[in-house]
PDB file of N, CA and C in Angstrom:
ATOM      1  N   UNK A   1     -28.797  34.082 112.356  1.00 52.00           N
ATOM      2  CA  UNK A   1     -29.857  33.847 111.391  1.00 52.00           C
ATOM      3  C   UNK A   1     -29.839  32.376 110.980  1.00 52.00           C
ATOM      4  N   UNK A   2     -31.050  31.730 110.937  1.00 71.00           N
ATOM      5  CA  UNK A   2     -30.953  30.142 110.326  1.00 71.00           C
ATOM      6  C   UNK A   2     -31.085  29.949 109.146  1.00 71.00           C
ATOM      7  N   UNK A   3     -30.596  29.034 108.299  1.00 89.00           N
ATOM      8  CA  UNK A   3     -30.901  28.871 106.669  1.00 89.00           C
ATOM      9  C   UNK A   3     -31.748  27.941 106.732  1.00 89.00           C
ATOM     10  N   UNK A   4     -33.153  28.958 106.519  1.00 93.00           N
ATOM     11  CA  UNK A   4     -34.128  28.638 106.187  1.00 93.00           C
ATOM     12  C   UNK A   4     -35.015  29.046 105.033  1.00 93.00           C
ATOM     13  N   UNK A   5     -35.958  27.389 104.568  1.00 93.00           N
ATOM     14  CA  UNK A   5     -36.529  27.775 103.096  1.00 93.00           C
ATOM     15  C   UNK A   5     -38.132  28.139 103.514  1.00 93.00           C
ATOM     16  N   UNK A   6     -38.964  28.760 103.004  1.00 94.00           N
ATOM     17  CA  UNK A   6     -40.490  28.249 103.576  1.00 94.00           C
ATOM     18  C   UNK A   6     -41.092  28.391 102.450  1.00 94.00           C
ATOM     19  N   UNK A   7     -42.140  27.383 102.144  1.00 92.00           N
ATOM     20  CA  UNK A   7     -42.528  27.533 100.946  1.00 92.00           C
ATOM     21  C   UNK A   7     -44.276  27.072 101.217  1.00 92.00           C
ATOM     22  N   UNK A   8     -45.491  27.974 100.817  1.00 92.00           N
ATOM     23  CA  UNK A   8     -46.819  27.923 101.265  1.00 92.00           C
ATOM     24  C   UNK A   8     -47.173  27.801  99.838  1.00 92.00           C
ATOM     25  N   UNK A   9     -47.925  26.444  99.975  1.00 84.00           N
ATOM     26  CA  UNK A   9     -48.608  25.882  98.930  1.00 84.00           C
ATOM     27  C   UNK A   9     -49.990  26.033  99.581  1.00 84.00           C
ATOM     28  N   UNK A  10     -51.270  25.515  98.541  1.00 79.00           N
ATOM     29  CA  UNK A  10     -52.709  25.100  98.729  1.00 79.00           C
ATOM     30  C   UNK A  10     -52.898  24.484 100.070  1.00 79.00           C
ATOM     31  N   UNK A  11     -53.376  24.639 100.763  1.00 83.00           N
ATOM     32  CA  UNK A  11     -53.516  23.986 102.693  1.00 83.00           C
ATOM     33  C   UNK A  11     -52.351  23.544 103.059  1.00 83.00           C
ATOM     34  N   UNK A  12     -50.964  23.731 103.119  1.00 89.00           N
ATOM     35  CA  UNK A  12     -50.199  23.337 103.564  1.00 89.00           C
ATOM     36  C   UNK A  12     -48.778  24.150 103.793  1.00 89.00           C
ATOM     37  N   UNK A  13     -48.316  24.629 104.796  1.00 94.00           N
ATOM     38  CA  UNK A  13     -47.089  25.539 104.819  1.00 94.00           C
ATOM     39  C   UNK A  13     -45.710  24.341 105.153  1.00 94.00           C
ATOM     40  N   UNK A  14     -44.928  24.881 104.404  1.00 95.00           N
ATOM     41  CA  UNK A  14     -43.736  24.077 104.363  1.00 95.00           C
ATOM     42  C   UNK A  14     -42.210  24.633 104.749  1.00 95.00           C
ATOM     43  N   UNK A  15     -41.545  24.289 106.030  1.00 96.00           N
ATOM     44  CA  UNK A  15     -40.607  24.990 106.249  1.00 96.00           C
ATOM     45  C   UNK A  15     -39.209  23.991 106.231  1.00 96.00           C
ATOM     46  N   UNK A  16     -38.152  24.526 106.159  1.00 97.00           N
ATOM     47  CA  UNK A  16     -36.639  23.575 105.611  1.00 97.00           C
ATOM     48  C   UNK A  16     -35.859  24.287 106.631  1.00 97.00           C
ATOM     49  N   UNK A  17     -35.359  23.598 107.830  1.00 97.00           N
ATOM     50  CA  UNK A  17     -34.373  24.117 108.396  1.00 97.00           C
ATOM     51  C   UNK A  17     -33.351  23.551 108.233  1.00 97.00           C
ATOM     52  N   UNK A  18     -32.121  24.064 108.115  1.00 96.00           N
ATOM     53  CA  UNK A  18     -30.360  23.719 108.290  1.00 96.00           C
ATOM     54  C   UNK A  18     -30.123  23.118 109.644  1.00 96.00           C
ATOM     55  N   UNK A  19     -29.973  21.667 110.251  1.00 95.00           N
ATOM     56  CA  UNK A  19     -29.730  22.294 111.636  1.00 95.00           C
ATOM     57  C   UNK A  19     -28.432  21.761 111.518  1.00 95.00           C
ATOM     58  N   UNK A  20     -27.493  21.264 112.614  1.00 91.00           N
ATOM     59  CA  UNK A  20     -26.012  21.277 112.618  1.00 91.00           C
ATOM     60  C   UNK A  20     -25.524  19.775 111.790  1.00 91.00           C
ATOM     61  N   UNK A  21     -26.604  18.804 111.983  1.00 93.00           N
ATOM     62  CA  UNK A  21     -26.169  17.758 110.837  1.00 93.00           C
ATOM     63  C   UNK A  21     -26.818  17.198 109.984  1.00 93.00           C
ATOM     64  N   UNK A  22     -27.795  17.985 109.772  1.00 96.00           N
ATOM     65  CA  UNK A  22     -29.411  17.047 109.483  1.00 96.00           C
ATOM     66  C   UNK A  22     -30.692  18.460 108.754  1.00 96.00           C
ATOM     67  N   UNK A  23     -31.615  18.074 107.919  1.00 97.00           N
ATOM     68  CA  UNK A  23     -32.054  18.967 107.954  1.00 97.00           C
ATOM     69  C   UNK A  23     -33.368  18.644 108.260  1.00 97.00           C
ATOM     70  N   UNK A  24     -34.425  19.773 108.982  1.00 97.00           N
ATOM     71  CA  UNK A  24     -35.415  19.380 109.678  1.00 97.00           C
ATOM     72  C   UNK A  24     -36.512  19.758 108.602  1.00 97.00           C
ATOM     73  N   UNK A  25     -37.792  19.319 108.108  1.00 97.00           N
ATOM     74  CA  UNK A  25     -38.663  19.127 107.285  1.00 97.00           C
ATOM     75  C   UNK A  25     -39.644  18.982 108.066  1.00 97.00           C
ATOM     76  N   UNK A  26     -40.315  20.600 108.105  1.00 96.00           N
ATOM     77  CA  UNK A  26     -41.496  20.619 109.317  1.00 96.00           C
ATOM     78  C   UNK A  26     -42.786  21.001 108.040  1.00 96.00           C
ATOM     79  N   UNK A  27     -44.225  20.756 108.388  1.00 94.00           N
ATOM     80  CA  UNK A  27     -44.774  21.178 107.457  1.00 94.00           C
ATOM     81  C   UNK A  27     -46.123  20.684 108.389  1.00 94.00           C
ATOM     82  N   UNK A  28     -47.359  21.631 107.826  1.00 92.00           N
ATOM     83  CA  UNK A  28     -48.845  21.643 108.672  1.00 92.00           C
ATOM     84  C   UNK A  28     -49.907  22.054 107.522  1.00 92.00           C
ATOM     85  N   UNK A  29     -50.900  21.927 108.092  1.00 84.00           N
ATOM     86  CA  UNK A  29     -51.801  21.991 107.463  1.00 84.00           C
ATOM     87  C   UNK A  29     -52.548  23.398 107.862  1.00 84.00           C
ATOM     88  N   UNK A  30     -51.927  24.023 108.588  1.00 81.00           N
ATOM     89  CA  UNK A  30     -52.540  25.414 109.495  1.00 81.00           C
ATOM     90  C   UNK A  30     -53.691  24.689 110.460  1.00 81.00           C
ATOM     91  N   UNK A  31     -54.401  23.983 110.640  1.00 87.00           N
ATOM     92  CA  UNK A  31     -55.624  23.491 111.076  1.00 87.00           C
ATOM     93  C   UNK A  31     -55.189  22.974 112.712  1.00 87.00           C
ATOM     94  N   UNK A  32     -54.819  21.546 112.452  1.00 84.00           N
ATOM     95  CA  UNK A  32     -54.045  20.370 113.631  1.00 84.00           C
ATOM     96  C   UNK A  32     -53.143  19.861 113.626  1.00 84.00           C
ATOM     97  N   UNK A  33     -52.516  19.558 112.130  1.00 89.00           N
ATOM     98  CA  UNK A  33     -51.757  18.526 111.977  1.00 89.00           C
ATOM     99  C   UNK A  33     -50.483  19.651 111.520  1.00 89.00           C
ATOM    100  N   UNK A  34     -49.397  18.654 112.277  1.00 94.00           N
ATOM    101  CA  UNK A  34     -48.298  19.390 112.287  1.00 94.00           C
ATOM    102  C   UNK A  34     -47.070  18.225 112.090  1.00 94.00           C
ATOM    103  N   UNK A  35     -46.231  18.077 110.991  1.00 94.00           N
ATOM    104  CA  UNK A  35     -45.372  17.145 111.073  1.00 94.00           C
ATOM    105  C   UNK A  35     -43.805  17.337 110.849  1.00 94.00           C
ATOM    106  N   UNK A  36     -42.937  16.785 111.743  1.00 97.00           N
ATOM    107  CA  UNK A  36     -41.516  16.762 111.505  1.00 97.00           C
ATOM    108  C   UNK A  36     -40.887  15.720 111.394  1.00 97.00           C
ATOM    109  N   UNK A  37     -39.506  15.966 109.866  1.00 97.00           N
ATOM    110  CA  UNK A  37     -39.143  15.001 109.163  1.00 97.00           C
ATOM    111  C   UNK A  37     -37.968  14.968 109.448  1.00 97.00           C
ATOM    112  N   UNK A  38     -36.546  14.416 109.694  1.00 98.00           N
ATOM    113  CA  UNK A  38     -35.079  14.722 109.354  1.00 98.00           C
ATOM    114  C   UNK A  38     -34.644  14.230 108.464  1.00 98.00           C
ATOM    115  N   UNK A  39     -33.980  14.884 107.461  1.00 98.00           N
ATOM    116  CA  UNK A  39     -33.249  14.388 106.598  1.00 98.00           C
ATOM    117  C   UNK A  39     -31.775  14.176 106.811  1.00 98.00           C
ATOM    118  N   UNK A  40     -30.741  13.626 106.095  1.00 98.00           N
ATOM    119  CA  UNK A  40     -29.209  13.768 106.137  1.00 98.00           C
ATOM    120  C   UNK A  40     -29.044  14.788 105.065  1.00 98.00           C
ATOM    121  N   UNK A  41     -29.784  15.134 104.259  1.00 97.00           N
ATOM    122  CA  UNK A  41     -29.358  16.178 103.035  1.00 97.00           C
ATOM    123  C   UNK A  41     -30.466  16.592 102.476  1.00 97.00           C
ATOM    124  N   UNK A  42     -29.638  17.976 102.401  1.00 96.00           N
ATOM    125  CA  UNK A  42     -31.019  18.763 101.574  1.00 96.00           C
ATOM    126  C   UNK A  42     -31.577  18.003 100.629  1.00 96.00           C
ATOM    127  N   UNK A  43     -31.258  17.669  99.588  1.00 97.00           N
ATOM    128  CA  UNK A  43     -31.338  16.921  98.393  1.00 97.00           C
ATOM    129  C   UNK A  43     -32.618  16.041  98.861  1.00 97.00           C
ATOM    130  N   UNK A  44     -32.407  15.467 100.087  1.00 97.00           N
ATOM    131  CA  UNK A  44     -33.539  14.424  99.943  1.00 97.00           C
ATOM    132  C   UNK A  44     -34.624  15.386 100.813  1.00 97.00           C
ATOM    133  N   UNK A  45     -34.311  16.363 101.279  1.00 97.00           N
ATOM    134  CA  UNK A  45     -35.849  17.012 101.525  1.00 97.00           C
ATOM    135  C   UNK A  45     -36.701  17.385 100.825  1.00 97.00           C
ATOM    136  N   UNK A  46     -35.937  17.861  99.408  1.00 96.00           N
ATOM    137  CA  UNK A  46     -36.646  18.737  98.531  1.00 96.00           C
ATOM    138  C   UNK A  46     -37.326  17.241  97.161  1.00 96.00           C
ATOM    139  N   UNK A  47     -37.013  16.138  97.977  1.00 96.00           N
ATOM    140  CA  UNK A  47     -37.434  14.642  97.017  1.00 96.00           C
ATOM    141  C   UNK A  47     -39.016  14.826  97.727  1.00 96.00           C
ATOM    142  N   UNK A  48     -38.521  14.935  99.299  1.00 95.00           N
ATOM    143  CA  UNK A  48     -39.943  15.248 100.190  1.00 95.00           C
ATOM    144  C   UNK A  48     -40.986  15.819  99.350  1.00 95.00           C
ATOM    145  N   UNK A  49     -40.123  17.461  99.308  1.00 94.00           N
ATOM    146  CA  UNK A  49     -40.548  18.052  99.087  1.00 94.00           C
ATOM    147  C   UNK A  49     -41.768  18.179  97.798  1.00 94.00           C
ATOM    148  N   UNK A  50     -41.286  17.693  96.583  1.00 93.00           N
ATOM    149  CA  UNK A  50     -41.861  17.325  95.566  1.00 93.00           C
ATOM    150  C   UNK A  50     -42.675  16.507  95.338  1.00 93.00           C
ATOM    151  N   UNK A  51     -42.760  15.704  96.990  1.00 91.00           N
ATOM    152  CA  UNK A  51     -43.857  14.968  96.766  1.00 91.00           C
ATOM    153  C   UNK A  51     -44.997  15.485  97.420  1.00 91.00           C
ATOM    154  N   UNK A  52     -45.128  16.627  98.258  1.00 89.00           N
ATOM    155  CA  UNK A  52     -45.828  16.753  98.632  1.00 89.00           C
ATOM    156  C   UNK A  52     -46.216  17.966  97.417  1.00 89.00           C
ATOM    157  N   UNK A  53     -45.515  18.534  96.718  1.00 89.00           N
ATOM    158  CA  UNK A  53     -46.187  19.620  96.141  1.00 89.00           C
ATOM    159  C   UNK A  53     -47.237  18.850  94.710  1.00 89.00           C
ATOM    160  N   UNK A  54     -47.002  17.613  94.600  1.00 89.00           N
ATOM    161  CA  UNK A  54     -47.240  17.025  93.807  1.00 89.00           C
ATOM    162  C   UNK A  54     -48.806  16.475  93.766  1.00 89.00           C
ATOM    163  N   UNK A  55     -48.407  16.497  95.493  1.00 87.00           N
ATOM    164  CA  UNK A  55     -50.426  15.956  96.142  1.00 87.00           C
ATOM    165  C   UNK A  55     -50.911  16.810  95.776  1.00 87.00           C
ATOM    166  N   UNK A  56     -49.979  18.205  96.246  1.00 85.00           N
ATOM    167  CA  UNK A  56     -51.188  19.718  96.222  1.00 85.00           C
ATOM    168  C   UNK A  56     -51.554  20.117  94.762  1.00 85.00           C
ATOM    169  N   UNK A  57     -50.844  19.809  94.061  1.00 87.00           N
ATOM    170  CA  UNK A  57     -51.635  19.755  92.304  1.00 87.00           C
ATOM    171  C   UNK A  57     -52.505  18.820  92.135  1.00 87.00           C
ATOM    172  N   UNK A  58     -52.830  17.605  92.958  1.00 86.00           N
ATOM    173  CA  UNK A  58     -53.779  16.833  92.771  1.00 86.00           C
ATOM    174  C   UNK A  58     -54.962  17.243  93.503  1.00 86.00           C
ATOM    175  N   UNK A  59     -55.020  17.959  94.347  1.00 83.00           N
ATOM    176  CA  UNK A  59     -56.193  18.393  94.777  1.00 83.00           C
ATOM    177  C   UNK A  59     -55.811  17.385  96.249  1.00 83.00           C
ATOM    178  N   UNK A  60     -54.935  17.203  96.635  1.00 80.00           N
ATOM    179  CA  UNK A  60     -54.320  15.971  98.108  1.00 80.00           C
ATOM    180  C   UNK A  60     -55.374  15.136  97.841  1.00 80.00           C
ATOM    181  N   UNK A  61     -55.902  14.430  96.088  1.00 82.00           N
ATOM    182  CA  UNK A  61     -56.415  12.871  95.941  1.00 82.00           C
ATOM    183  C   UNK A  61     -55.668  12.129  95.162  1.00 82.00           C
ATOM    184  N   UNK A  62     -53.955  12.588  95.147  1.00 73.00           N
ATOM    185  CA  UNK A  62     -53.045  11.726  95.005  1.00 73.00           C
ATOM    186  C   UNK A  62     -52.161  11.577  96.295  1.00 73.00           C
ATOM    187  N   UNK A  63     -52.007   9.928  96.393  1.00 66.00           N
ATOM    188  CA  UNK A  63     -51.109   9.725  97.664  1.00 66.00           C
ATOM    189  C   UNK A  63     -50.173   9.781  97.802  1.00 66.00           C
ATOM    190  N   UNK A  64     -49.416   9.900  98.836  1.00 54.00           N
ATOM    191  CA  UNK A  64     -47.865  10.233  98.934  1.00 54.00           C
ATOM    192  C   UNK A  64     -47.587   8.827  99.974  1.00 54.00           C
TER     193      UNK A  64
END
């Protein structure tokens, strides 16, 4: 089993994988766009993370 987070906001699905040194920060729009991030630590995915949930309270007409 992988330790994984997924978290579906307003147009955008957000997934957090564990991988063996790094963690992977994949996230799409369901549509086309599909993007992957690596982090060295959770900690800074979920910095990611907050920024993107931050657009999606803006209606994505705040920039990241």
């Amino acid at each position: 089993m992988k330790n994984q987070i997924q978290i579906k906001l307003p147009d955008v699905f957000i997934t957090i994988t564990k991988l063996d040194r790094e963690y992977e920060f994949k996230w799409t729009d369901g549509v086309a766009n599909e993007w992957v991030e690596h982090y060295p630590l959770l900690s800074l995915a979920f910095v990611r993370l907050g920024a993107l949930v931050s657009c999606a309270e803006h209606n994505w007409d705040k920039g990241f």
